[in-house]
PDB file of C-alpha atoms in Angstrom:
ATOM      1  CA  UNK M   2       0.000   0.000   0.000  1.00  0.00           C
ATOM      2  CA  UNK M   3       1.513   3.272  -1.074  1.00  0.00           C
ATOM      3  CA  UNK M   4      -0.270   5.642   1.268  1.00  0.00           C
ATOM      4  CA  UNK M   5       0.345   9.344   0.558  1.00  0.00           C
ATOM      5  CA  UNK M   6       1.644  11.595   3.309  1.00  0.00           C
ATOM      6  CA  UNK M   7      -0.542  14.233   4.873  1.00  0.00           C
ATOM      7  CA  UNK M   8      -1.878  17.048   2.699  1.00  0.00           C
ATOM      8  CA  UNK M   9      -1.710  20.066   4.965  1.00  0.00           C
ATOM      9  CA  UNK M  10      -2.181  23.820   4.394  1.00  0.00           C
ATOM     10  CA  UNK M  11       0.005  26.500   5.863  1.00  0.00           C
ATOM     11  CA  UNK M  12      -0.739  27.748   9.374  1.00  0.00           C
ATOM     12  CA  UNK M  13      -3.117  30.660   9.472  1.00  0.00           C
ATOM     13  CA  UNK M  14      -2.037  34.094  10.617  1.00  0.00           C
ATOM     14  CA  UNK M  15      -1.625  34.807  14.308  1.00  0.00           C
ATOM     15  CA  UNK M  16      -4.790  34.386  16.351  1.00  0.00           C
ATOM     16  CA  UNK M  17      -5.832  35.081  19.900  1.00  0.00           C
ATOM     17  CA  UNK M  18      -4.520  31.652  20.881  1.00  0.00           C
ATOM     18  CA  UNK M  19      -1.286  31.944  18.923  1.00  0.00           C
ATOM     19  CA  UNK M  20       1.538  34.361  19.479  1.00  0.00           C
ATOM     20  CA  UNK M  21       3.798  35.113  16.558  1.00  0.00           C
ATOM     21  CA  UNK M  22       7.456  34.369  17.257  1.00  0.00           C
ATOM     22  CA  UNK M  23      10.179  36.806  16.256  1.00  0.00           C
ATOM     23  CA  UNK M  24      11.525  35.865  12.864  1.00  0.00           C
ATOM     24  CA  UNK M  25      15.067  34.881  12.034  1.00  0.00           C
ATOM     25  CA  UNK M  26      15.887  34.877   8.334  1.00  0.00           C
ATOM     26  CA  UNK M  27      16.993  31.466   7.026  1.00  0.00           C
ATOM     27  CA  UNK M  28      20.720  31.443   6.449  1.00  0.00           C
ATOM     28  CA  UNK M  29      23.625  29.080   6.061  1.00  0.00           C
ATOM     29  CA  UNK M  30      25.949  29.453   9.033  1.00  0.00           C
ATOM     30  CA  UNK M  31      29.658  28.820   9.288  1.00  0.00           C
ATOM     31  CA  UNK M  32      30.415  25.308  10.496  1.00  0.00           C
ATOM     32  CA  UNK M  33      33.209  22.868  11.143  1.00  0.00           C
ATOM     33  CA  UNK M  34      34.437  21.644   7.735  1.00  0.00           C
ATOM     34  CA  UNK M  35      34.201  18.085   9.060  1.00  0.00           C
ATOM     35  CA  UNK M  36      30.440  18.502   9.501  1.00  0.00           C
ATOM     36  CA  UNK M  37      27.625  19.349   7.068  1.00  0.00           C
ATOM     37  CA  UNK M  38      26.383  22.953   6.717  1.00  0.00           C
ATOM     38  CA  UNK M  39      24.144  24.538   9.338  1.00  0.00           C
ATOM     39  CA  UNK M  40      20.945  26.353   8.327  1.00  0.00           C
ATOM     40  CA  UNK M  41      18.447  28.253  10.453  1.00  0.00           C
ATOM     41  CA  UNK M  42      14.669  27.859  10.302  1.00  0.00           C
ATOM     42  CA  UNK M  43      12.204  30.682  10.942  1.00  0.00           C
ATOM     43  CA  UNK M  44       9.610  30.182  13.673  1.00  0.00           C
ATOM     44  CA  UNK M  45       6.331  31.449  12.228  1.00  0.00           C
ATOM     45  CA  UNK M  46       3.830  30.810  14.994  1.00  0.00           C
ATOM     46  CA  UNK M  47       3.576  29.463  18.522  1.00  0.00           C
ATOM     47  CA  UNK M  48       0.423  28.041  20.094  1.00  0.00           C
ATOM     48  CA  UNK M  49      -0.132  27.166  23.745  1.00  0.00           C
ATOM     49  CA  UNK M  50      -0.935  23.464  24.093  1.00  0.00           C
ATOM     50  CA  UNK M  51      -1.006  21.884  27.555  1.00  0.00           C
ATOM     51  CA  UNK M  52      -0.242  18.364  26.248  1.00  0.00           C
ATOM     52  CA  UNK M  53       2.776  19.449  24.185  1.00  0.00           C
ATOM     53  CA  UNK M  54       5.367  17.573  26.251  1.00  0.00           C
ATOM     54  CA  UNK M  55       6.438  14.828  23.849  1.00  0.00           C
ATOM     55  CA  UNK M  56       5.506  15.659  20.256  1.00  0.00           C
ATOM     56  CA  UNK M  57       3.087  17.172  17.757  1.00  0.00           C
ATOM     57  CA  UNK M  58       1.435  15.909  14.571  1.00  0.00           C
ATOM     58  CA  UNK M  59      -0.859  17.755  12.164  1.00  0.00           C
ATOM     59  CA  UNK M  60      -3.425  17.379   9.408  1.00  0.00           C
ATOM     60  CA  UNK M  61      -5.359  19.892   7.313  1.00  0.00           C
ATOM     61  CA  UNK M  62      -7.730  20.964  10.114  1.00  0.00           C
ATOM     62  CA  UNK M  63      -6.005  20.161  13.385  1.00  0.00           C
ATOM     63  CA  UNK M  64      -2.797  19.594  15.238  1.00  0.00           C
ATOM     64  CA  UNK M  65      -2.337  16.945  17.912  1.00  0.00           C
ATOM     65  CA  UNK M  66      -0.253  17.636  21.024  1.00  0.00           C
ATOM     66  CA  UNK M  67       1.199  14.473  22.516  1.00  0.00           C
ATOM     67  CA  UNK M  68       1.954  13.779  26.180  1.00  0.00           C
ATOM     68  CA  UNK M  69       2.907  10.497  27.884  1.00  0.00           C
ATOM     69  CA  UNK M  70      -0.605   9.074  28.170  1.00  0.00           C
ATOM     70  CA  UNK M  71      -2.803  11.689  26.472  1.00  0.00           C
ATOM     71  CA  UNK M  72      -3.217  13.351  23.086  1.00  0.00           C
ATOM     72  CA  UNK M  73      -5.174  16.578  22.590  1.00  0.00           C
ATOM     73  CA  UNK M  74      -6.634  17.619  19.236  1.00  0.00           C
ATOM     74  CA  UNK M  75      -6.545  21.382  18.596  1.00  0.00           C
ATOM     75  CA  UNK M  76      -8.107  23.487  15.862  1.00  0.00           C
ATOM     76  CA  UNK M  77      -5.071  24.490  13.807  1.00  0.00           C
ATOM     77  CA  UNK M  78      -6.434  27.942  12.930  1.00  0.00           C
ATOM     78  CA  UNK M  79      -7.444  29.089  16.414  1.00  0.00           C
ATOM     79  CA  UNK M  80      -5.434  26.746  18.653  1.00  0.00           C
ATOM     80  CA  UNK M  81      -8.618  25.858  20.565  1.00  0.00           C
ATOM     81  CA  UNK M  82      -8.501  22.385  22.175  1.00  0.00           C
ATOM     82  CA  UNK M  83     -11.297  20.226  20.715  1.00  0.00           C
ATOM     83  CA  UNK M  84     -10.964  16.646  21.974  1.00  0.00           C
ATOM     84  CA  UNK M  85      -8.573  14.719  24.189  1.00  0.00           C
ATOM     85  CA  UNK M  86      -7.746  11.039  24.423  1.00  0.00           C
ATOM     86  CA  UNK M  87      -6.816  10.374  28.046  1.00  0.00           C
ATOM     87  CA  UNK M  88      -5.140   7.070  28.841  1.00  0.00           C
ATOM     88  CA  UNK M  89      -5.428   7.759  32.560  1.00  0.00           C
ATOM     89  CA  UNK M  90      -3.166   6.586  35.357  1.00  0.00           C
ATOM     90  CA  UNK M  91      -2.333   2.902  35.637  1.00  0.00           C
ATOM     91  CA  UNK M  92      -3.557   2.084  32.126  1.00  0.00           C
ATOM     92  CA  UNK M  93      -1.699   0.199  29.381  1.00  0.00           C
ATOM     93  CA  UNK M  94      -0.186   3.348  27.893  1.00  0.00           C
ATOM     94  CA  UNK M  95       3.047   4.475  29.552  1.00  0.00           C
ATOM     95  CA  UNK M  96       5.068   6.720  27.235  1.00  0.00           C
ATOM     96  CA  UNK M  97       3.668   8.059  23.965  1.00  0.00           C
ATOM     97  CA  UNK M  98       6.572   9.690  22.169  1.00  0.00           C
ATOM     98  CA  UNK M  99       5.515  11.031  18.745  1.00  0.00           C
ATOM     99  CA  UNK M 100       2.832  10.667  16.103  1.00  0.00           C
ATOM    100  CA  UNK M 101       1.940  11.009  12.412  1.00  0.00           C
ATOM    101  CA  UNK M 102      -1.406  11.358  10.638  1.00  0.00           C
ATOM    102  CA  UNK M 103      -2.037   8.955   7.743  1.00  0.00           C
ATOM    103  CA  UNK M 104      -5.447   8.554   6.053  1.00  0.00           C
ATOM    104  CA  UNK M 105      -7.452   9.966   8.952  1.00  0.00           C
ATOM    105  CA  UNK M 106      -5.670   7.972  11.625  1.00  0.00           C
ATOM    106  CA  UNK M 107      -3.101   9.109  14.128  1.00  0.00           C
ATOM    107  CA  UNK M 108      -0.269   6.580  14.489  1.00  0.00           C
ATOM    108  CA  UNK M 109       1.590   7.086  17.762  1.00  0.00           C
ATOM    109  CA  UNK M 110       4.911   5.587  18.844  1.00  0.00           C
ATOM    110  CA  UNK M 111       4.691   4.086  22.339  1.00  0.00           C
ATOM    111  CA  UNK M 112       7.098   2.435  24.774  1.00  0.00           C
ATOM    112  CA  UNK M 113       7.381   1.491  28.433  1.00  0.00           C
ATOM    113  CA  UNK M 114      10.243   3.997  28.990  1.00  0.00           C
ATOM    114  CA  UNK M 115      11.966   4.071  31.467  1.00  0.00           C
ATOM    115  CA  UNK M 116      11.123   0.502  32.533  1.00  0.00           C
ATOM    116  CA  UNK M 117      13.330  -2.463  31.653  1.00  0.00           C
ATOM    117  CA  UNK M 118      13.379  -4.498  29.475  1.00  0.00           C
ATOM    118  CA  UNK M 119      12.282  -2.048  26.780  1.00  0.00           C
ATOM    119  CA  UNK M 120       8.980  -2.813  25.079  1.00  0.00           C
ATOM    120  CA  UNK M 121       7.309  -0.899  22.250  1.00  0.00           C
ATOM    121  CA  UNK M 122       4.068  -0.642  20.314  1.00  0.00           C
ATOM    122  CA  UNK M 123       2.216   1.400  17.707  1.00  0.00           C
ATOM    123  CA  UNK M 124      -1.046   2.887  18.996  1.00  0.00           C
ATOM    124  CA  UNK M 125      -3.665   4.081  16.512  1.00  0.00           C
ATOM    125  CA  UNK M 126      -6.398   6.699  17.006  1.00  0.00           C
ATOM    126  CA  UNK M 127      -9.294   7.941  14.861  1.00  0.00           C
ATOM    127  CA  UNK M 128      -8.585  11.635  14.307  1.00  0.00           C
ATOM    128  CA  UNK M 129     -12.297  12.482  14.045  1.00  0.00           C
ATOM    129  CA  UNK M 130     -13.272  10.994  17.408  1.00  0.00           C
ATOM    130  CA  UNK M 131      -9.881  10.546  19.142  1.00  0.00           C
ATOM    131  CA  UNK M 132     -10.949   7.004  20.013  1.00  0.00           C
ATOM    132  CA  UNK M 133      -8.196   4.393  20.288  1.00  0.00           C
ATOM    133  CA  UNK M 134      -8.861   1.976  17.402  1.00  0.00           C
ATOM    134  CA  UNK M 135      -5.848  -0.325  16.936  1.00  0.00           C
ATOM    135  CA  UNK M 136      -2.510  -1.464  18.315  1.00  0.00           C
ATOM    136  CA  UNK M 137       0.570  -3.350  17.144  1.00  0.00           C
ATOM    137  CA  UNK M 138       3.041  -4.685  19.709  1.00  0.00           C
ATOM    138  CA  UNK M 139       6.767  -5.176  19.018  1.00  0.00           C
ATOM    139  CA  UNK M 140       7.286  -6.608  22.494  1.00  0.00           C
ATOM    140  CA  UNK M 141      10.937  -6.646  23.580  1.00  0.00           C
ATOM    141  CA  UNK M 142      12.755  -5.684  20.395  1.00  0.00           C
ATOM    142  CA  UNK M 143      15.379  -3.167  19.203  1.00  0.00           C
ATOM    143  CA  UNK M 144      14.886  -0.487  21.852  1.00  0.00           C
ATOM    144  CA  UNK M 145      12.196   2.081  22.647  1.00  0.00           C
ATOM    145  CA  UNK M 146      10.018   3.100  19.685  1.00  0.00           C
ATOM    146  CA  UNK M 147      10.178   6.904  19.613  1.00  0.00           C
ATOM    147  CA  UNK M 148       8.783   7.916  16.200  1.00  0.00           C
ATOM    148  CA  UNK M 149       6.858   6.540  13.231  1.00  0.00           C
ATOM    149  CA  UNK M 150       6.206   7.908   9.745  1.00  0.00           C
ATOM    150  CA  UNK M 151       4.870   6.762   6.361  1.00  0.00           C
ATOM    151  CA  UNK M 152       7.042   7.299   3.268  1.00  0.00           C
ATOM    152  CA  UNK M 153       7.621   5.697  -0.121  1.00  0.00           C
ATOM    153  CA  UNK M 154       5.144   2.856   0.468  1.00  0.00           C
ATOM    154  CA  UNK M 155       6.659   1.828   3.807  1.00  0.00           C
ATOM    155  CA  UNK M 156       6.546   2.556   7.500  1.00  0.00           C
ATOM    156  CA  UNK M 157       9.686   4.100   8.981  1.00  0.00           C
ATOM    157  CA  UNK M 158      10.552   4.255  12.663  1.00  0.00           C
ATOM    158  CA  UNK M 159      13.213   5.070  15.221  1.00  0.00           C
ATOM    159  CA  UNK M 160      14.154   2.649  18.002  1.00  0.00           C
ATOM    160  CA  UNK M 161      16.040   4.587  20.649  1.00  0.00           C
ATOM    161  CA  UNK M 162      18.633   3.399  23.156  1.00  0.00           C
ATOM    162  CA  UNK M 163      20.237   5.549  25.855  1.00  0.00           C
ATOM    163  CA  UNK M 164      23.540   6.158  27.622  1.00  0.00           C
ATOM    164  CA  UNK M 165      21.566   7.327  30.622  1.00  0.00           C
ATOM    165  CA  UNK M 166      21.711   5.079  33.694  1.00  0.00           C
ATOM    166  CA  UNK M 167      18.229   4.992  35.171  1.00  0.00           C
ATOM    167  CA  UNK M 168      17.546   5.211  38.892  1.00  0.00           C
ATOM    168  CA  UNK M 169      18.171   1.831  40.506  1.00  0.00           C
ATOM    169  CA  UNK M 170      20.107   0.489  37.500  1.00  0.00           C
ATOM    170  CA  UNK M 171      23.828  -0.199  37.175  1.00  0.00           C
ATOM    171  CA  UNK M 172      24.082  -0.117  33.378  1.00  0.00           C
ATOM    172  CA  UNK M 173      23.095   2.297  30.615  1.00  0.00           C
ATOM    173  CA  UNK M 174      19.549   2.018  29.274  1.00  0.00           C
ATOM    174  CA  UNK M 175      20.484   0.317  26.024  1.00  0.00           C
ATOM    175  CA  UNK M 176      23.503   2.541  25.031  1.00  0.00           C
ATOM    176  CA  UNK M 177      22.801   5.413  22.609  1.00  0.00           C
ATOM    177  CA  UNK M 178      25.035   3.928  19.886  1.00  0.00           C
ATOM    178  CA  UNK M 179      22.501   1.088  19.493  1.00  0.00           C
ATOM    179  CA  UNK M 180      19.812   3.517  18.255  1.00  0.00           C
ATOM    180  CA  UNK M 181      18.382   2.433  14.876  1.00  0.00           C
ATOM    181  CA  UNK M 182      16.205   3.731  12.057  1.00  0.00           C
ATOM    182  CA  UNK M 183      14.142   0.985  10.423  1.00  0.00           C
ATOM    183  CA  UNK M 184      12.012   0.527   7.338  1.00  0.00           C
ATOM    184  CA  UNK M 185       8.965  -1.723   7.749  1.00  0.00           C
ATOM    185  CA  UNK M 186       6.241  -3.253   5.590  1.00  0.00           C
ATOM    186  CA  UNK M 187       2.489  -2.779   6.053  1.00  0.00           C
ATOM    187  CA  UNK M 188       2.504  -5.391   8.845  1.00  0.00           C
ATOM    188  CA  UNK M 189       5.264  -3.529  10.719  1.00  0.00           C
ATOM    189  CA  UNK M 190       7.812  -6.225   9.916  1.00  0.00           C
ATOM    190  CA  UNK M 191      11.333  -4.804   9.662  1.00  0.00           C
ATOM    191  CA  UNK M 192      12.814  -4.885   6.151  1.00  0.00           C
ATOM    192  CA  UNK M 193      16.015  -2.875   6.676  1.00  0.00           C
ATOM    193  CA  UNK M 194      17.736  -0.921   9.425  1.00  0.00           C
ATOM    194  CA  UNK M 195      20.400   1.797   9.633  1.00  0.00           C
ATOM    195  CA  UNK M 196      22.559   3.420  12.285  1.00  0.00           C
ATOM    196  CA  UNK M 197      23.119   7.145  12.822  1.00  0.00           C
ATOM    197  CA  UNK M 198      26.467   8.961  12.454  1.00  0.00           C
ATOM    198  CA  UNK M 199      28.565   8.962  15.641  1.00  0.00           C
ATOM    199  CA  UNK M 200      28.689  12.783  15.653  1.00  0.00           C
ATOM    200  CA  UNK M 201      24.879  12.943  15.881  1.00  0.00           C
ATOM    201  CA  UNK M 202      24.761  10.236  18.547  1.00  0.00           C
ATOM    202  CA  UNK M 203      27.243  12.271  20.584  1.00  0.00           C
ATOM    203  CA  UNK M 204      24.800  15.206  20.467  1.00  0.00           C
ATOM    204  CA  UNK M 205      21.951  12.943  21.581  1.00  0.00           C
ATOM    205  CA  UNK M 206      23.837  11.381  24.509  1.00  0.00           C
ATOM    206  CA  UNK M 207      22.970  10.535  27.242  1.00  0.00           C
ATOM    207  CA  UNK M 208      19.503  10.482  25.651  1.00  0.00           C
ATOM    208  CA  UNK M 209      18.655   9.444  22.083  1.00  0.00           C
ATOM    209  CA  UNK M 210      16.666  10.028  18.874  1.00  0.00           C
ATOM    210  CA  UNK M 211      13.240  11.366  19.870  1.00  0.00           C
ATOM    211  CA  UNK M 212      11.677  12.484  16.578  1.00  0.00           C
ATOM    212  CA  UNK M 213      11.715  11.747  12.874  1.00  0.00           C
ATOM    213  CA  UNK M 214       9.740  12.799   9.804  1.00  0.00           C
ATOM    214  CA  UNK M 215      10.291  12.589   6.038  1.00  0.00           C
ATOM    215  CA  UNK M 216      10.463  16.044   4.497  1.00  0.00           C
ATOM    216  CA  UNK M 217       9.343  17.557   1.184  1.00  0.00           C
ATOM    217  CA  UNK M 218      12.924  17.108  -0.049  1.00  0.00           C
ATOM    218  CA  UNK M 219      12.670  13.317   0.199  1.00  0.00           C
ATOM    219  CA  UNK M 220      15.089  13.290   3.139  1.00  0.00           C
ATOM    220  CA  UNK M 221      14.667  12.058   6.688  1.00  0.00           C
ATOM    221  CA  UNK M 222      14.745  14.760   9.391  1.00  0.00           C
ATOM    222  CA  UNK M 223      15.486  13.590  12.938  1.00  0.00           C
ATOM    223  CA  UNK M 224      15.728  15.263  16.336  1.00  0.00           C
ATOM    224  CA  UNK M 225      17.181  14.409  19.709  1.00  0.00           C
ATOM    225  CA  UNK M 226      15.774  14.825  23.183  1.00  0.00           C
ATOM    226  CA  UNK M 227      17.077  18.296  24.064  1.00  0.00           C
ATOM    227  CA  UNK M 228      18.822  20.357  21.386  1.00  0.00           C
ATOM    228  CA  UNK M 229      16.886  22.897  19.220  1.00  0.00           C
ATOM    229  CA  UNK M 230      17.964  21.423  15.908  1.00  0.00           C
ATOM    230  CA  UNK M 231      17.133  18.762  13.319  1.00  0.00           C
ATOM    231  CA  UNK M 232      19.574  16.582  11.401  1.00  0.00           C
ATOM    232  CA  UNK M 233      18.861  16.001   7.720  1.00  0.00           C
ATOM    233  CA  UNK M 234      19.699  12.482   6.559  1.00  0.00           C
ATOM    234  CA  UNK M 235      19.765  10.481   3.330  1.00  0.00           C
ATOM    235  CA  UNK M 236      19.901   6.757   2.731  1.00  0.00           C
ATOM    236  CA  UNK M 237      23.516   5.768   2.012  1.00  0.00           C
ATOM    237  CA  UNK M 238      24.817   4.622  -1.346  1.00  0.00           C
ATOM    238  CA  UNK M 239      26.333   1.653   0.487  1.00  0.00           C
ATOM    239  CA  UNK M 240      26.719   0.421   4.031  1.00  0.00           C
ATOM    240  CA  UNK M 241      24.482   0.692   7.069  1.00  0.00           C
ATOM    241  CA  UNK M 242      24.949   4.284   8.280  1.00  0.00           C
ATOM    242  CA  UNK M 243      22.615   7.098   7.263  1.00  0.00           C
ATOM    243  CA  UNK M 244      24.310   9.996   5.458  1.00  0.00           C
ATOM    244  CA  UNK M 245      24.188  13.364   7.290  1.00  0.00           C
ATOM    245  CA  UNK M 246      23.750  16.249   4.830  1.00  0.00           C
ATOM    246  CA  UNK M 247      22.764  19.246   6.998  1.00  0.00           C
ATOM    247  CA  UNK M 248      21.805  20.520  10.430  1.00  0.00           C
ATOM    248  CA  UNK M 249      18.851  22.904  10.753  1.00  0.00           C
ATOM    249  CA  UNK M 250      18.494  25.074  13.839  1.00  0.00           C
ATOM    250  CA  UNK M 251      14.936  25.252  15.210  1.00  0.00           C
ATOM    251  CA  UNK M 252      14.886  28.152  17.701  1.00  0.00           C
ATOM    252  CA  UNK M 253      12.442  27.701  20.552  1.00  0.00           C
ATOM    253  CA  UNK M 254      12.136  23.919  20.753  1.00  0.00           C
ATOM    254  CA  UNK M 255      13.963  21.340  22.859  1.00  0.00           C
ATOM    255  CA  UNK M 256      14.238  18.390  20.494  1.00  0.00           C
ATOM    256  CA  UNK M 257      11.357  15.891  20.864  1.00  0.00           C
ATOM    257  CA  UNK M 258       8.854  14.699  18.246  1.00  0.00           C
ATOM    258  CA  UNK M 259       8.495  16.617  14.961  1.00  0.00           C
ATOM    259  CA  UNK M 260       6.166  16.400  11.973  1.00  0.00           C
ATOM    260  CA  UNK M 261       6.492  17.718   8.411  1.00  0.00           C
ATOM    261  CA  UNK M 262       3.468  19.466   6.920  1.00  0.00           C
ATOM    262  CA  UNK M 263       4.958  18.361   3.617  1.00  0.00           C
ATOM    263  CA  UNK M 264       2.134  18.509   1.097  1.00  0.00           C
ATOM    264  CA  UNK M 265       1.018  22.034   1.870  1.00  0.00           C
ATOM    265  CA  UNK M 266       1.575  24.834  -0.630  1.00  0.00           C
ATOM    266  CA  UNK M 267       4.450  25.999   1.573  1.00  0.00           C
ATOM    267  CA  UNK M 268       5.747  23.043   3.609  1.00  0.00           C
ATOM    268  CA  UNK M 269       6.160  23.662   7.341  1.00  0.00           C
ATOM    269  CA  UNK M 270       7.863  21.709  10.088  1.00  0.00           C
ATOM    270  CA  UNK M 271       6.077  21.303  13.413  1.00  0.00           C
ATOM    271  CA  UNK M 272       7.812  20.947  16.772  1.00  0.00           C
ATOM    272  CA  UNK M 273       7.210  21.574  20.463  1.00  0.00           C
ATOM    273  CA  UNK M 274       8.643  23.359  23.456  1.00  0.00           C
ATOM    274  CA  UNK M 275       7.982  20.963  26.306  1.00  0.00           C
ATOM    275  CA  UNK M 276       9.367  23.493  28.797  1.00  0.00           C
ATOM    276  CA  UNK M 277       6.662  25.994  27.788  1.00  0.00           C
ATOM    277  CA  UNK M 278       3.893  23.563  26.703  1.00  0.00           C
ATOM    278  CA  UNK M 279       3.782  25.081  23.224  1.00  0.00           C
ATOM    279  CA  UNK M 280       3.495  23.923  19.622  1.00  0.00           C
ATOM    280  CA  UNK M 281       5.614  25.735  17.017  1.00  0.00           C
ATOM    281  CA  UNK M 282       5.479  25.900  13.222  1.00  0.00           C
ATOM    282  CA  UNK M 283       8.658  26.618  11.241  1.00  0.00           C
ATOM    283  CA  UNK M 284       9.407  27.923   7.782  1.00  0.00           C
ATOM    284  CA  UNK M 285      12.437  25.773   6.933  1.00  0.00           C
ATOM    285  CA  UNK M 286      14.966  26.449   4.136  1.00  0.00           C
ATOM    286  CA  UNK M 287      14.776  22.822   3.021  1.00  0.00           C
ATOM    287  CA  UNK M 288      15.467  23.728  -0.604  1.00  0.00           C
ATOM    288  CA  UNK M 289      18.911  24.996   0.440  1.00  0.00           C
ATOM    289  CA  UNK M 290      19.988  21.541   1.618  1.00  0.00           C
ATOM    290  CA  UNK M 291      22.362  20.004  -0.930  1.00  0.00           C
ATOM    291  CA  UNK M 292      23.735  16.490  -1.220  1.00  0.00           C
ATOM    292  CA  UNK M 293      27.342  16.378  -0.064  1.00  0.00           C
ATOM    293  CA  UNK M 294      27.731  12.622  -0.291  1.00  0.00           C
ATOM    294  CA  UNK M 295      30.214  10.642  -2.328  1.00  0.00           C
ATOM    295  CA  UNK M 296      29.414   7.596  -4.493  1.00  0.00           C
ATOM    296  CA  UNK M 297      29.932   4.123  -3.064  1.00  0.00           C
ATOM    297  CA  UNK M 298      33.181   3.719  -4.963  1.00  0.00           C
ATOM    298  CA  UNK M 299      35.035   3.997  -8.261  1.00  0.00           C
ATOM    299  CA  UNK M 300      35.358   1.493 -11.108  1.00  0.00           C
ATOM    300  CA  UNK M 301      38.961   1.345 -12.375  1.00  0.00           C
ATOM    301  CA  UNK M 302      40.458  -0.203 -15.486  1.00  0.00           C
ATOM    302  CA  UNK M 303      43.863  -1.675 -16.349  1.00  0.00           C
ATOM    303  CA  UNK M 304      46.699   0.675 -15.473  1.00  0.00           C
ATOM    304  CA  UNK M 305      44.523   2.479 -12.919  1.00  0.00           C
ATOM    305  CA  UNK M 306      44.031  -0.241 -10.282  1.00  0.00           C
ATOM    306  CA  UNK M 307      44.636   0.790  -6.708  1.00  0.00           C
ATOM    307  CA  UNK M 308      47.257  -1.382  -5.047  1.00  0.00           C
ATOM    308  CA  UNK M 309      47.654  -1.064  -1.272  1.00  0.00           C
TER     309      UNK M 309
END
């Protein structure tokens, strides 16, 4: 099933429930030559959202603020809260981490973080009613499921591991270097998996990859747990490590779950400030991201063979 991504319009102008953020013109910043270029996004609008502690997702009429055990649907024009799914205390839901809207359903990544061993599941909600309608359990698998997205006829997801040593434990919670990005079929069976560059994992540590969303440029954008920036990635020509092509600063957020409004007339990237319980929309210079990767190798003929 090749399900299209969300078709979403641009955020409306500032409303009574939305305060416009000061703008910073997109620009390419100076950076270490060993790392990809750094660009800066422009925060267009901020909306108060009391459940915005883990992530945000959006469709053409609403955005969905995600907390550990609750998700609140807001009118995207006014910011007014409309409906809330509340998992309550002591229920089966422990740690919702991010979400994506596909064909009228909200697919949320869920784990038992910070319990051990790590377990994960996909939890599905009807966006019209906010009723919980389906679930898929991974059980004890590759780590904690932190994000899920639909792209190119497949499901994509991040399984996070952490350098953090939890209270009462003597070892790291999975070790951040074991974090993976996976591609799955329609039954959520893993088809392929990739690692992240060590330089990005160092920025995540002691936490891990919290958000991920495929952008209008056909690249994967991922975030960590704390830093106000996204890392733009491409599938590699060879090997098992994703190729890092750019970093995009997202002023006002603290990592966490993101979502691309990628079929709107002017694509926007959504993020949250968990410290301020706010949802933000960004105008991102995604068209300025260029491929800096090299081919997998070179074919040589007689007289040109490399001899070590």
